[in-house]
mmCIF file of C-alpha atoms and ligand atoms in Angstrom:
data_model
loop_
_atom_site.group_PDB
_atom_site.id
_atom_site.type_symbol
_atom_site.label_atom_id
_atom_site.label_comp_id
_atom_site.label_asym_id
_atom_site.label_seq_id
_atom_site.Cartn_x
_atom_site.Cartn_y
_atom_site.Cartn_z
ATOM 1 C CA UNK A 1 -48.162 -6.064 32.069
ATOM 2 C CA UNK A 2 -48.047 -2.558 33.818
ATOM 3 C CA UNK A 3 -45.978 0.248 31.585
ATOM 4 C CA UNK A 4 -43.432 0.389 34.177
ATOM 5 C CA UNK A 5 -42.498 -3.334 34.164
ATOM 6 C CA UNK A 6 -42.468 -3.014 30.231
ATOM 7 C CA UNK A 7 -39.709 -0.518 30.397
ATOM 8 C CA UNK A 8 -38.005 -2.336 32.510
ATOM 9 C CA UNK A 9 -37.601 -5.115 30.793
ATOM 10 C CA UNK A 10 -36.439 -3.005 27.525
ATOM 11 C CA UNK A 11 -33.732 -1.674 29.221
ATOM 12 C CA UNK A 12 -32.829 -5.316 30.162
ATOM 13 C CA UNK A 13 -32.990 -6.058 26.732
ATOM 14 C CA UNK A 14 -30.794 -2.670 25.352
ATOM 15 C CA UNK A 15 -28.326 -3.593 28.103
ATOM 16 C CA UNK A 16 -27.765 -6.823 27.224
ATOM 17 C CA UNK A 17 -27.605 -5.546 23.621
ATOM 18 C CA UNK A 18 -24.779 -3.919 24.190
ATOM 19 C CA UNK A 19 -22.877 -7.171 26.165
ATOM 20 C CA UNK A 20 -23.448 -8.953 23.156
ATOM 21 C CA UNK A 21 -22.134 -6.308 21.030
ATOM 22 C CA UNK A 22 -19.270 -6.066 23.231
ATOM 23 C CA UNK A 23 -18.659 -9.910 23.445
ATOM 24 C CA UNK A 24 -19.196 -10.590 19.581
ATOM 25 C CA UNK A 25 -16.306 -7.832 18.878
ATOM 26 C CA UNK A 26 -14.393 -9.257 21.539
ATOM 27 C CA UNK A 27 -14.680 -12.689 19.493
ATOM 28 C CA UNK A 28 -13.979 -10.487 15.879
ATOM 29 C CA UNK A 29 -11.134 -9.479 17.410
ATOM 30 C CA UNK A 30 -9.853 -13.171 18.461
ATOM 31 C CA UNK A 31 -10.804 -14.189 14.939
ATOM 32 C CA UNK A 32 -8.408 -11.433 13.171
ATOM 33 C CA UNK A 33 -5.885 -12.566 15.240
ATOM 34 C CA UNK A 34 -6.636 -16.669 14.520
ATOM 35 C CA UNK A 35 -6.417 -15.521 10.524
ATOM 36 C CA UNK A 36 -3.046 -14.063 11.097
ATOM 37 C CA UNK A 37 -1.661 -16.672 12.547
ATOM 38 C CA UNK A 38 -3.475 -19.079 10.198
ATOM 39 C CA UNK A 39 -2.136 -16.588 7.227
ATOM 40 C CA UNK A 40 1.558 -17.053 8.662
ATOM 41 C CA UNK A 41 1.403 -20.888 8.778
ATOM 42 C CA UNK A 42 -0.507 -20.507 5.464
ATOM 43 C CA UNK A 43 -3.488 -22.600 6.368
ATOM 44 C CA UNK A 44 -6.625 -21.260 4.556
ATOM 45 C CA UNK A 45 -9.185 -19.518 6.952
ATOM 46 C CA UNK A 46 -12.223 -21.615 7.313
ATOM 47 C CA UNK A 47 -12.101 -25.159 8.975
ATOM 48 C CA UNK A 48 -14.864 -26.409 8.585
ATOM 49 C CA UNK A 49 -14.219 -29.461 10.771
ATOM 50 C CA UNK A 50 -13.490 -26.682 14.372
ATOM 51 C CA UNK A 51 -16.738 -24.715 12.905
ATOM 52 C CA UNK A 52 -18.555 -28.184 12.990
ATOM 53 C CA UNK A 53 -16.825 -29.169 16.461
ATOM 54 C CA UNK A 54 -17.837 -25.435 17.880
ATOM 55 C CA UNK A 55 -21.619 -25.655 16.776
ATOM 56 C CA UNK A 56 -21.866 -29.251 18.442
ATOM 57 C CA UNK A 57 -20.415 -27.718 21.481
ATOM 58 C CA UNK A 58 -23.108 -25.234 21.530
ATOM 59 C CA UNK A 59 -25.741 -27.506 20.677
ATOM 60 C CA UNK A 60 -25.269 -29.645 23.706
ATOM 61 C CA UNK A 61 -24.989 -26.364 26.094
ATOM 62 C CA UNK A 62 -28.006 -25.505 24.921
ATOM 63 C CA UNK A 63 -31.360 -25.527 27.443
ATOM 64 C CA UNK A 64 -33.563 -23.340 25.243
ATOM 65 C CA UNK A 65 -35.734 -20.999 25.044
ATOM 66 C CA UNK A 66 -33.948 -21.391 21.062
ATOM 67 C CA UNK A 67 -34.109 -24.711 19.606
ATOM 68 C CA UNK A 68 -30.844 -26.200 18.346
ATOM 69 C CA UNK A 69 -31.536 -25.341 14.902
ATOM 70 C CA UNK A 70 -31.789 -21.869 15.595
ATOM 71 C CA UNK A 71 -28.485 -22.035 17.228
ATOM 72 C CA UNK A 72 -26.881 -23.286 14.710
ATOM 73 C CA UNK A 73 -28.063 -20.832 12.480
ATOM 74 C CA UNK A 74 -27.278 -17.938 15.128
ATOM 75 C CA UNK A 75 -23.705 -18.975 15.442
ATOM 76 C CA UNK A 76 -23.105 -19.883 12.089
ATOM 77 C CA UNK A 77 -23.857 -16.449 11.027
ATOM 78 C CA UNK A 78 -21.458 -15.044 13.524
ATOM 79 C CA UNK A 79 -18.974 -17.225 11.867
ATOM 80 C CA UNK A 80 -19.174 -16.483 9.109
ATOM 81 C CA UNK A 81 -18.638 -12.601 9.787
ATOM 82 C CA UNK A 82 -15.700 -13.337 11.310
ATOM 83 C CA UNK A 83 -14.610 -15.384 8.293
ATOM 84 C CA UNK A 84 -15.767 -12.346 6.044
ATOM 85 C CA UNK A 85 -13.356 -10.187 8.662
ATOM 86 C CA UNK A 86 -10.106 -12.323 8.389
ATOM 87 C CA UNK A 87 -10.467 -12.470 4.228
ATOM 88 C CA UNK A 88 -10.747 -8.642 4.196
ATOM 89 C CA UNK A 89 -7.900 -8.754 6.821
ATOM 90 C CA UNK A 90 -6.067 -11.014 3.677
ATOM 91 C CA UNK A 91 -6.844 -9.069 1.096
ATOM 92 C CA UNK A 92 -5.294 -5.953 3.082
ATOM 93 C CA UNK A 93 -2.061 -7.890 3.080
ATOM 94 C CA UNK A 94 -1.657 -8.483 -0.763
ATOM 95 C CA UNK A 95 1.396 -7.115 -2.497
ATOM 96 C CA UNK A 96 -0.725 -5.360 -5.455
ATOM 97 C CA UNK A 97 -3.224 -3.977 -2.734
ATOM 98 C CA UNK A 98 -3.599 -0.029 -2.578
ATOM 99 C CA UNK A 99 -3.645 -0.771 1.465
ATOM 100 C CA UNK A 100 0.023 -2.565 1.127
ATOM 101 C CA UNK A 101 0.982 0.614 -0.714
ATOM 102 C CA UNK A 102 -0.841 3.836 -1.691
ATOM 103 C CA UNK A 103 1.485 5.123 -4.469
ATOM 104 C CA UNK A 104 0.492 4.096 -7.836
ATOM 105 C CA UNK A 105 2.908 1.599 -9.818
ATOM 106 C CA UNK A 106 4.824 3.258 -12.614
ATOM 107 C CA UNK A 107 5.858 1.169 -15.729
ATOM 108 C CA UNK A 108 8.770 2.995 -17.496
ATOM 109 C CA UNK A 109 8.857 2.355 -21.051
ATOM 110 C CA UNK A 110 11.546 4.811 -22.556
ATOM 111 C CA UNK A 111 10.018 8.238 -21.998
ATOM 112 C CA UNK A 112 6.218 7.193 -21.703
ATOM 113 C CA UNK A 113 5.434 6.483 -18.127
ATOM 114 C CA UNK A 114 1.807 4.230 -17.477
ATOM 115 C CA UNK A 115 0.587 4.944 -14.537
ATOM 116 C CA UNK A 116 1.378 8.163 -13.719
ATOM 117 C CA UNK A 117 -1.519 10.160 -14.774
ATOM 118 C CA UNK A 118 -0.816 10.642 -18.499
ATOM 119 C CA UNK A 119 -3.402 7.942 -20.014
ATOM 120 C CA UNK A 120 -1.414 5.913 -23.319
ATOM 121 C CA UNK A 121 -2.736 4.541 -26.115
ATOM 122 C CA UNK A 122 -0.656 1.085 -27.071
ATOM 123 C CA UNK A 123 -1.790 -0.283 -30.727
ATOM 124 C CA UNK A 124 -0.556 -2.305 -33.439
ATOM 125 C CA UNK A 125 -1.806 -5.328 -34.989
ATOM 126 C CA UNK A 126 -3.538 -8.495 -33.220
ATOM 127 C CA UNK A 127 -0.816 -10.776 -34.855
ATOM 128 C CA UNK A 128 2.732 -10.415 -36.670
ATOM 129 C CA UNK A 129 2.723 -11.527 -39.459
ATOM 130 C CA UNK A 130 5.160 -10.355 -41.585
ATOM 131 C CA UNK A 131 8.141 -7.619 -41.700
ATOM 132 C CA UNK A 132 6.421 -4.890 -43.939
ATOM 133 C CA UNK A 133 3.160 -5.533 -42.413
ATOM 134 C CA UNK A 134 4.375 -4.509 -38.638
ATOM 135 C CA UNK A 135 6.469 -1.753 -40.701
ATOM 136 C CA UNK A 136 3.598 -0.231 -42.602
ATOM 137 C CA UNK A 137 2.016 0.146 -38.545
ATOM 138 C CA UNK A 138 5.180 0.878 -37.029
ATOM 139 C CA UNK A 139 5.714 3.902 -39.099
ATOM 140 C CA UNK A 140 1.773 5.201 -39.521
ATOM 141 C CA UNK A 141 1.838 4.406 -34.981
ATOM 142 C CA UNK A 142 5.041 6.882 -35.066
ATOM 143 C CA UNK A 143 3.574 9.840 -36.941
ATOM 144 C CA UNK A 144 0.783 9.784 -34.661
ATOM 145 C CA UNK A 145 3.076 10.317 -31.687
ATOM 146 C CA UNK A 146 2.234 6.630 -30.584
ATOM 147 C CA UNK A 147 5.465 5.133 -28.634
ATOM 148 C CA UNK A 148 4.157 1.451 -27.498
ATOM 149 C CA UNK A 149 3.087 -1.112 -29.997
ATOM 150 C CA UNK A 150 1.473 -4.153 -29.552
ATOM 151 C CA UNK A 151 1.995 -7.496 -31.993
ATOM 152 C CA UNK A 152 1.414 -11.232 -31.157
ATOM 153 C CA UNK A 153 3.925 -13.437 -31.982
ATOM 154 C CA UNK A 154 2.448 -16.315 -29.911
ATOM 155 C CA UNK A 155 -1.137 -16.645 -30.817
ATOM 156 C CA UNK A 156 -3.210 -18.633 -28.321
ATOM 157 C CA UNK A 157 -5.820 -19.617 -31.128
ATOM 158 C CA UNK A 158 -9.266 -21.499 -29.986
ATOM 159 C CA UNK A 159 -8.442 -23.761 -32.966
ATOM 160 C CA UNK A 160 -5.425 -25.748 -33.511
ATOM 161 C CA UNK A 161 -5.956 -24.930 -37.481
ATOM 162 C CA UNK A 162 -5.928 -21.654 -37.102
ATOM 163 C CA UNK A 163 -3.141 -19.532 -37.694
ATOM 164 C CA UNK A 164 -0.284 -20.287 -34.484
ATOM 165 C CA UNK A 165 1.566 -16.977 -34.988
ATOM 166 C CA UNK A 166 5.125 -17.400 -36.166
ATOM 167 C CA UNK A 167 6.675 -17.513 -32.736
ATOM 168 C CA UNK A 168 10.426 -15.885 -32.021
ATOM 169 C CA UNK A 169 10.643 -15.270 -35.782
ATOM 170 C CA UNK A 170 7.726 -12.550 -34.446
ATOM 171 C CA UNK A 171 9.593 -11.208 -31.441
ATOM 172 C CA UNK A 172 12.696 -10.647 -34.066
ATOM 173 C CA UNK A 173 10.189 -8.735 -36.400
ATOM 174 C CA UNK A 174 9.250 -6.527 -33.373
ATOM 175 C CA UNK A 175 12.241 -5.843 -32.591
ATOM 176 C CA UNK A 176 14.198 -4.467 -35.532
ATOM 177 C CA UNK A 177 11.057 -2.599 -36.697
ATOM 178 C CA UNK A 178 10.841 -1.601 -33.161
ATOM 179 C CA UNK A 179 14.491 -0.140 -33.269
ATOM 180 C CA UNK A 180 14.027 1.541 -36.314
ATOM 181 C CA UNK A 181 10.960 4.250 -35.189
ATOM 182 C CA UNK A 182 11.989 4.195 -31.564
ATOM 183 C CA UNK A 183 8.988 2.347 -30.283
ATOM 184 C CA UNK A 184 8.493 0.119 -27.201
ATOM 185 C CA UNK A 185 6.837 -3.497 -27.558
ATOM 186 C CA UNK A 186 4.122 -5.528 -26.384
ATOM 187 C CA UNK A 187 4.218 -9.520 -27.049
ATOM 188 C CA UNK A 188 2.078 -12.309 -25.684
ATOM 189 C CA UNK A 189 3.775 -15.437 -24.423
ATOM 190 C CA UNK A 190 1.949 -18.833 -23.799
ATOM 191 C CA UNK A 191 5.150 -20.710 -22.472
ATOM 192 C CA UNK A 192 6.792 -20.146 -18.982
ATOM 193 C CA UNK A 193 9.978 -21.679 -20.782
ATOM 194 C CA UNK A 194 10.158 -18.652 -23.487
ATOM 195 C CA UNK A 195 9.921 -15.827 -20.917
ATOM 196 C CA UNK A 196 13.553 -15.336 -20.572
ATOM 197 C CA UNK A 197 14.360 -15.585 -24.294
ATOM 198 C CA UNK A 198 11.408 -12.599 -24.867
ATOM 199 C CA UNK A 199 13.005 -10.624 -22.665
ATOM 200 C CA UNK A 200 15.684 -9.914 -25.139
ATOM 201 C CA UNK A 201 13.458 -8.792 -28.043
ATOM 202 C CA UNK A 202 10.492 -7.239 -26.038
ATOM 203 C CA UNK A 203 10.249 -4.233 -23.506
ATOM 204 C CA UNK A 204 6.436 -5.863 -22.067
ATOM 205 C CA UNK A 205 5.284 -9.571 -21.676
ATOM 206 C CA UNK A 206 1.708 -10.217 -22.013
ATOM 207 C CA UNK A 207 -0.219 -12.605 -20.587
ATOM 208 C CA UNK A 208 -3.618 -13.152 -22.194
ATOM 209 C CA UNK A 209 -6.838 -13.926 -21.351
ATOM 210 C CA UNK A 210 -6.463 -17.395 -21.933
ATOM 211 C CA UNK A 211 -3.743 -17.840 -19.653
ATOM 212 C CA UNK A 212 -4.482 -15.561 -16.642
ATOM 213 C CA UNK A 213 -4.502 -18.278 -14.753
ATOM 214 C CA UNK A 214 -1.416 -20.178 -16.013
ATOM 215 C CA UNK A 215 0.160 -20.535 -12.782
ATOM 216 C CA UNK A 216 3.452 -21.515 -13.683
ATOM 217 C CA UNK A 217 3.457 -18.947 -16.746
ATOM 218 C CA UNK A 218 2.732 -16.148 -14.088
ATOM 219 C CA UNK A 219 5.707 -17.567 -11.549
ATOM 220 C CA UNK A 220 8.071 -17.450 -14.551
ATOM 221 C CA UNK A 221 6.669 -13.885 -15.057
ATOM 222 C CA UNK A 222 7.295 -13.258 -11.548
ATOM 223 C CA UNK A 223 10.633 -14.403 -12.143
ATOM 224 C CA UNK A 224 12.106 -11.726 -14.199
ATOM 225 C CA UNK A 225 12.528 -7.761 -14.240
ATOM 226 C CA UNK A 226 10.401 -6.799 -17.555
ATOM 227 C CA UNK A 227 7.336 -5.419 -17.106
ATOM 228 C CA UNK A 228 4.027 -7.602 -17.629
ATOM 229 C CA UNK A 229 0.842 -6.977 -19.067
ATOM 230 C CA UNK A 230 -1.733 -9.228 -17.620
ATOM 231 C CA UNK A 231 -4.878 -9.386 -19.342
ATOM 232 C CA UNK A 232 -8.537 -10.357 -17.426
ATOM 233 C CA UNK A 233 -9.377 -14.135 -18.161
ATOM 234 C CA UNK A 234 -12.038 -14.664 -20.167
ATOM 235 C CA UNK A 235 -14.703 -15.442 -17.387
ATOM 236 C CA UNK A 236 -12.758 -14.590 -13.952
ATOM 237 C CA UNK A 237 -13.934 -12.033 -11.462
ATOM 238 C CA UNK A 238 -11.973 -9.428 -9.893
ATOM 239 C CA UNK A 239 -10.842 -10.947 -7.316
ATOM 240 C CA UNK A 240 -9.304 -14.066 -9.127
ATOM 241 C CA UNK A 241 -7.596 -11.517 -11.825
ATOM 242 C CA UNK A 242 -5.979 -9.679 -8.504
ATOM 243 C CA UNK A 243 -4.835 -12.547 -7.142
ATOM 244 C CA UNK A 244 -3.410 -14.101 -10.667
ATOM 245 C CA UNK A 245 -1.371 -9.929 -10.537
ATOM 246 C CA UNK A 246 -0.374 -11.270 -7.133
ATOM 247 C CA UNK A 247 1.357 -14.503 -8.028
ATOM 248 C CA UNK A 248 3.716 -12.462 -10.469
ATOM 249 C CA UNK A 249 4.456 -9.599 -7.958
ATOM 250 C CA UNK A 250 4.762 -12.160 -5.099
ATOM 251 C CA UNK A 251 8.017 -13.521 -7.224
ATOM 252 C CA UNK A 252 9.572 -9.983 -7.301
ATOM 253 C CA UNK A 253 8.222 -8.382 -10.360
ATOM 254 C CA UNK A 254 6.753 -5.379 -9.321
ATOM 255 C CA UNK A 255 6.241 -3.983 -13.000
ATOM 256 C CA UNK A 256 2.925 -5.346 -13.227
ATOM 257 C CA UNK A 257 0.154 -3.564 -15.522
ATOM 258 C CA UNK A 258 -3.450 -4.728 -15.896
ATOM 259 C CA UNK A 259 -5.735 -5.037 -18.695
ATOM 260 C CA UNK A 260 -10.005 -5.293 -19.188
ATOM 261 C CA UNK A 261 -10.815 -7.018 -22.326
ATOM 262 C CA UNK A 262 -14.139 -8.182 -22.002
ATOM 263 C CA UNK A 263 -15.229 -10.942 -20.096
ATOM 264 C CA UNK A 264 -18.104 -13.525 -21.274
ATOM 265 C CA UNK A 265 -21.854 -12.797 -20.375
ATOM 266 C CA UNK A 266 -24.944 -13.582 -22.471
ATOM 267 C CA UNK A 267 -24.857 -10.481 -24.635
ATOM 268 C CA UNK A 268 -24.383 -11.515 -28.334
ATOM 269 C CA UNK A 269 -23.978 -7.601 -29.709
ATOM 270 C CA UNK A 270 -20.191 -7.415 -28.644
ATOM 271 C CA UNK A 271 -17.764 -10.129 -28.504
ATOM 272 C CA UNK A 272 -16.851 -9.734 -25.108
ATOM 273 C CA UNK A 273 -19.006 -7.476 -22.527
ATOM 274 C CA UNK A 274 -16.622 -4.937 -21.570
ATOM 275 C CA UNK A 275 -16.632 -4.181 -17.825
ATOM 276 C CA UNK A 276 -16.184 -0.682 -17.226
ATOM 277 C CA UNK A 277 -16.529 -1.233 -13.763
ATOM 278 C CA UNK A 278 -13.868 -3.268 -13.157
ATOM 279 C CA UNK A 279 -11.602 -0.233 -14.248
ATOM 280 C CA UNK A 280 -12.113 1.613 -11.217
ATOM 281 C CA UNK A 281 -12.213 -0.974 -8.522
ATOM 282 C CA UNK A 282 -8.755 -2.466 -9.676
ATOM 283 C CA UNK A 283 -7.727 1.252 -9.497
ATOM 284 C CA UNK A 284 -9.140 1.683 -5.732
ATOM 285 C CA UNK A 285 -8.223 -1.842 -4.641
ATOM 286 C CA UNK A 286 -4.827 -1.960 -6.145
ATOM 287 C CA UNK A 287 -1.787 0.408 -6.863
ATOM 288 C CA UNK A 288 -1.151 -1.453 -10.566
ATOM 289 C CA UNK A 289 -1.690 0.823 -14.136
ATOM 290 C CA UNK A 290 -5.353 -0.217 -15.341
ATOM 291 C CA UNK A 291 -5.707 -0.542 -18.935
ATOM 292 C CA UNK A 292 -8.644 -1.587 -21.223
ATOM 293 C CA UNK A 293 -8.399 -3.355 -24.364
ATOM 294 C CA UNK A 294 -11.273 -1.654 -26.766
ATOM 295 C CA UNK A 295 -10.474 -4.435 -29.664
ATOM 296 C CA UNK A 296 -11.137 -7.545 -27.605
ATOM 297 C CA UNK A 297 -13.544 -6.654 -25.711
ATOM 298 C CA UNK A 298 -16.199 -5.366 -28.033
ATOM 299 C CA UNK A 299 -15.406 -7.091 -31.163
ATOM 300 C CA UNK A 300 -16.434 -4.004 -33.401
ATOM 301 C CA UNK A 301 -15.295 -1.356 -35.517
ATOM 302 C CA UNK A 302 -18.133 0.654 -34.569
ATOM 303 C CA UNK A 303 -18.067 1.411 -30.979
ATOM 304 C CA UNK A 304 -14.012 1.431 -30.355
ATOM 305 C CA UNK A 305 -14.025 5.269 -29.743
ATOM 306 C CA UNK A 306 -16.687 5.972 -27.290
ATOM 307 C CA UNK A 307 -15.580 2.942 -25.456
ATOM 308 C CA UNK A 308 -12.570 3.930 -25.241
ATOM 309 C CA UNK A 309 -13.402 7.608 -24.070
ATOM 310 C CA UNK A 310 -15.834 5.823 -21.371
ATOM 311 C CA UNK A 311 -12.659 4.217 -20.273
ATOM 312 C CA UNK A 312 -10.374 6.748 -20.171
ATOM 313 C CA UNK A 313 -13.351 8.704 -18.050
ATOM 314 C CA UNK A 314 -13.441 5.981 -15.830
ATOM 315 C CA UNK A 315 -9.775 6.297 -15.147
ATOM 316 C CA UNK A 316 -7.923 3.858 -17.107
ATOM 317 C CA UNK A 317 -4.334 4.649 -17.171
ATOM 318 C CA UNK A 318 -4.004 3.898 -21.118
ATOM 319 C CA UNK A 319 -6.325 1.814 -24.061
ATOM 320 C CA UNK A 320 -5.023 -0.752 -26.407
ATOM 321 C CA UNK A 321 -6.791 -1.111 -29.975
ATOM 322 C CA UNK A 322 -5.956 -3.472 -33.033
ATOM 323 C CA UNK A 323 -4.110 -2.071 -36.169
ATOM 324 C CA UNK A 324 -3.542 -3.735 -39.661
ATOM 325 C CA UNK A 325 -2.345 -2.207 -42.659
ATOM 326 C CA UNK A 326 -4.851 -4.367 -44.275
ATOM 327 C CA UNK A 327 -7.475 -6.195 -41.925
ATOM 328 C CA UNK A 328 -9.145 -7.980 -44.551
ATOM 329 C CA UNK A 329 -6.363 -10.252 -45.155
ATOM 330 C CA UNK A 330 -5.324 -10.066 -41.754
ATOM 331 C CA UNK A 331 -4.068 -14.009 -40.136
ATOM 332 C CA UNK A 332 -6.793 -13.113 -36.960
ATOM 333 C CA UNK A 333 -9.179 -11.159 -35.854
ATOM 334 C CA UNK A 334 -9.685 -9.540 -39.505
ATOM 335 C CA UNK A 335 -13.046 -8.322 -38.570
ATOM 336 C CA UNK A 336 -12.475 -6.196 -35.544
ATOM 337 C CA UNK A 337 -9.156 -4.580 -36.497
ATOM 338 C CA UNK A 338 -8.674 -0.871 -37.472
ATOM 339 C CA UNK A 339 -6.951 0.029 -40.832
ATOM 340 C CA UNK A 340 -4.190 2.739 -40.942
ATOM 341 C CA UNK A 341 -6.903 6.072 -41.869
ATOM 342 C CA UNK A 342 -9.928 4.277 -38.992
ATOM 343 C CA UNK A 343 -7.087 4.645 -36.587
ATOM 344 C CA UNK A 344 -5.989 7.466 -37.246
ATOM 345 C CA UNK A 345 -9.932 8.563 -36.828
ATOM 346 C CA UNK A 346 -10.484 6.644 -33.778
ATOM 347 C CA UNK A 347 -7.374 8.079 -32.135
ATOM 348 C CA UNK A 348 -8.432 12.085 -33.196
ATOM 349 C CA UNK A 349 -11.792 11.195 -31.789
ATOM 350 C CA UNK A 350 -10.544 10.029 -28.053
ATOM 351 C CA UNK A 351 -7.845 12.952 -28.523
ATOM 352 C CA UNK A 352 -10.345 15.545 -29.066
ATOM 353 C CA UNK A 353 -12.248 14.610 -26.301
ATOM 354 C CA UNK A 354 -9.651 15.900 -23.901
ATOM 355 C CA UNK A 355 -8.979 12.498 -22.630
ATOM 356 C CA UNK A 356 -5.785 11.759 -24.392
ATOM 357 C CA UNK A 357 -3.385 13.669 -24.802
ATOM 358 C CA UNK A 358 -2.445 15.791 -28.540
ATOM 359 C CA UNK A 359 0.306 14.459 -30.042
ATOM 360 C CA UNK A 360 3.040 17.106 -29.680
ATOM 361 C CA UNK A 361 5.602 17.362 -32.509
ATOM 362 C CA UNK A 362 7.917 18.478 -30.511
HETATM 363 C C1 LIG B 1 -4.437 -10.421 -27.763
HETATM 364 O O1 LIG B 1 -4.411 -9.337 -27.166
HETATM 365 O O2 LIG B 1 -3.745 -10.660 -28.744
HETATM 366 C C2 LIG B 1 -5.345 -11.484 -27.299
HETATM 367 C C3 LIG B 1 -5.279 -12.720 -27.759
HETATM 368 O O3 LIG B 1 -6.254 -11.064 -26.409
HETATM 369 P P1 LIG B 1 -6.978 -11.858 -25.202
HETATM 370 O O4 LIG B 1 -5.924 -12.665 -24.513
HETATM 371 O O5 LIG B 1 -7.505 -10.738 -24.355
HETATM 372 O O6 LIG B 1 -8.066 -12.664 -25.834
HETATM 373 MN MN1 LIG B 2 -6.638 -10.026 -31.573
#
């Protein structure tokens, strides 16, 4: 073949590069606007029965040079761009997405704002468990300037012998100690049918890890005005713990926080591995506060502060950590829970790293 018939036949080849270029994002763009109008009759994306019907159709076009194998495997990867194009196309359309809205969420609790820039550190024990024991934390939570404490009332235990939590009796104990040093509250609840009673004894619902994909308790979540903590489930990716945020704020409740505790891999050292990661992709991919739970996710004493300065650094808008007057005796999780002197340690620690801010006396 002479040079000059060589060259020729490249530019063939760039020039119908660029048609195909041209006529595959002619077809992206027909496929964007097939998922919107799939997304407004809400029929999911891929059909796999019109993906089968258009590869047969091309299969018995087909007069070679490719064989029909290789056509099929040609098209379907230009299918399955365009599928890849509509779900980004979805995901631009979420309520919690930082595309739907660029200004960050702001949960209100009294004077402490989440969200806004000032990171918050929310403690207090892993269960209630009785009046002088969420007093004792109460009171050491309010001389070190904390304002939100956390308390389970509702204990979703792995074993049904294991201690249950003592239920609205809890939420009363919150509340009156609650009143008495000026603190907001944080409460799990496990049933859709007690979300509007908790409203009236606690200023946050959480939803734990366990039930982060508890449809109906996230509708009834959705359902009313106080704000929500939702926690990661214990083995759900990113995109399944945006989309559980999504069912609440899809119902009208916009006060929607999130929360890494850990999620299960095969490392044995901490309970939990604790994704750092996740910390700033929610924060890029959504406009929602981003917290992390220290306690839950690594299991131990030991490591609570730097982890909790790594996520602070990472951008977490506050850190929750376990407190108990006396964890040895403590009704769950007595192993990984702070005392009243570690916490006040752990919390100078992540102060003095500039991270937090000093508590101010004033
Ligand atoms: C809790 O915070 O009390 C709790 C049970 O945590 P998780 O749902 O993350 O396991
Ligand atoms: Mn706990």
């Amino acid at each position: 073949m002479s040079q000059g018939r060589l060259e020729q036949l490249r530019s063939e080849l760039d020039s119908v590069n660029l048609q195909l270029l041209e006529l595959l994002s002619e077809r992206a763009r027909l496929a964007q606007e097939i998922g919107q109008e799939k997304q407004k009759q809400g029929v999911p994306n891929f059909d796999p029965v019109r993906e089968k019907k258009m590869l047969d159709a091309l299969v018995e076009h087909n007069h070679g040079p490719f064989d029909n194998e290789t056509v099929r495997h040609l098209f379907k990867q230009i299918f399955q761009a365009s599928l890849k194009l509509q779900q980004v196309d979805h995901k631009k359309h979420l309520l919690v997405s930082r595309k739907k809205k660029k200004e960050d969420t702001l949960i209100q609790l009294g004077d402490t704002v989440i969200g806004g820039g000032t990171p918050v550190m929310i403690a207090g024990p892993c269960s209630v468990e009785s009046y002088e024991q969420v007093r004792q934390v109460a009171k050491a939570l309010k001389e070190a300037g904390i304002t939100v404490m956390r308390g389970g009332a509702f204990k979703p235990r792995t074993s049904p012998y294991d201690f249950q939590g003592l239920g609205v009796e809890g939420l009363k104990i919150l509340k009156e100690v609650a009143s008495e040093f000026g603190l907001k509250t944080i409460s799990e609840i496990v049933d859709p049918a007690h979300i509007e009673l908790a409203c009236d004894y606690i200023d946050v619902i959480q939803i734990g890890a366990r039930n982060m994909q508890n449809f109906e308790l996230l509708k009834a979540a959705g359902d009313v005005k106080t704000p929500v903590l939702l926690k990661r489930g214990l083995a759900a990716t990113i995109d399944e713990f945006v989309h559980a945020a999504e069912y609440i704020v899809s119902r009208g409740n916009t006060q929607v926080m999130l929360i890494e505790r850990g999620i299960r891999t095969y490392e044995k050292a901490t309970r939990n591995t604790l994704d750092i990661s996740a910390v700033p992709i929610l924060k890029q991919e959504t406009h929602l506060p981003v917290l992390v739970d220290v306690t839950h996710s690594t299991g131990r004493k030991d490591i609570l502060a730097p982890c909790a300065r790594a996520a602070l650094a990472a951008g977490a808008d506050g850190v929750m950590v376990e407190v108990h007057p006396d964890p040895a005796t403590a009704l769950s999780d007595a192993a990984q829970q702070l005392n009243i002197p570690e916490f006040q340690d752990f919390l100078d620690n992540v102060r003095k790293s500039g991270l937090l801010p000093a508590h101010s006396l004033v």
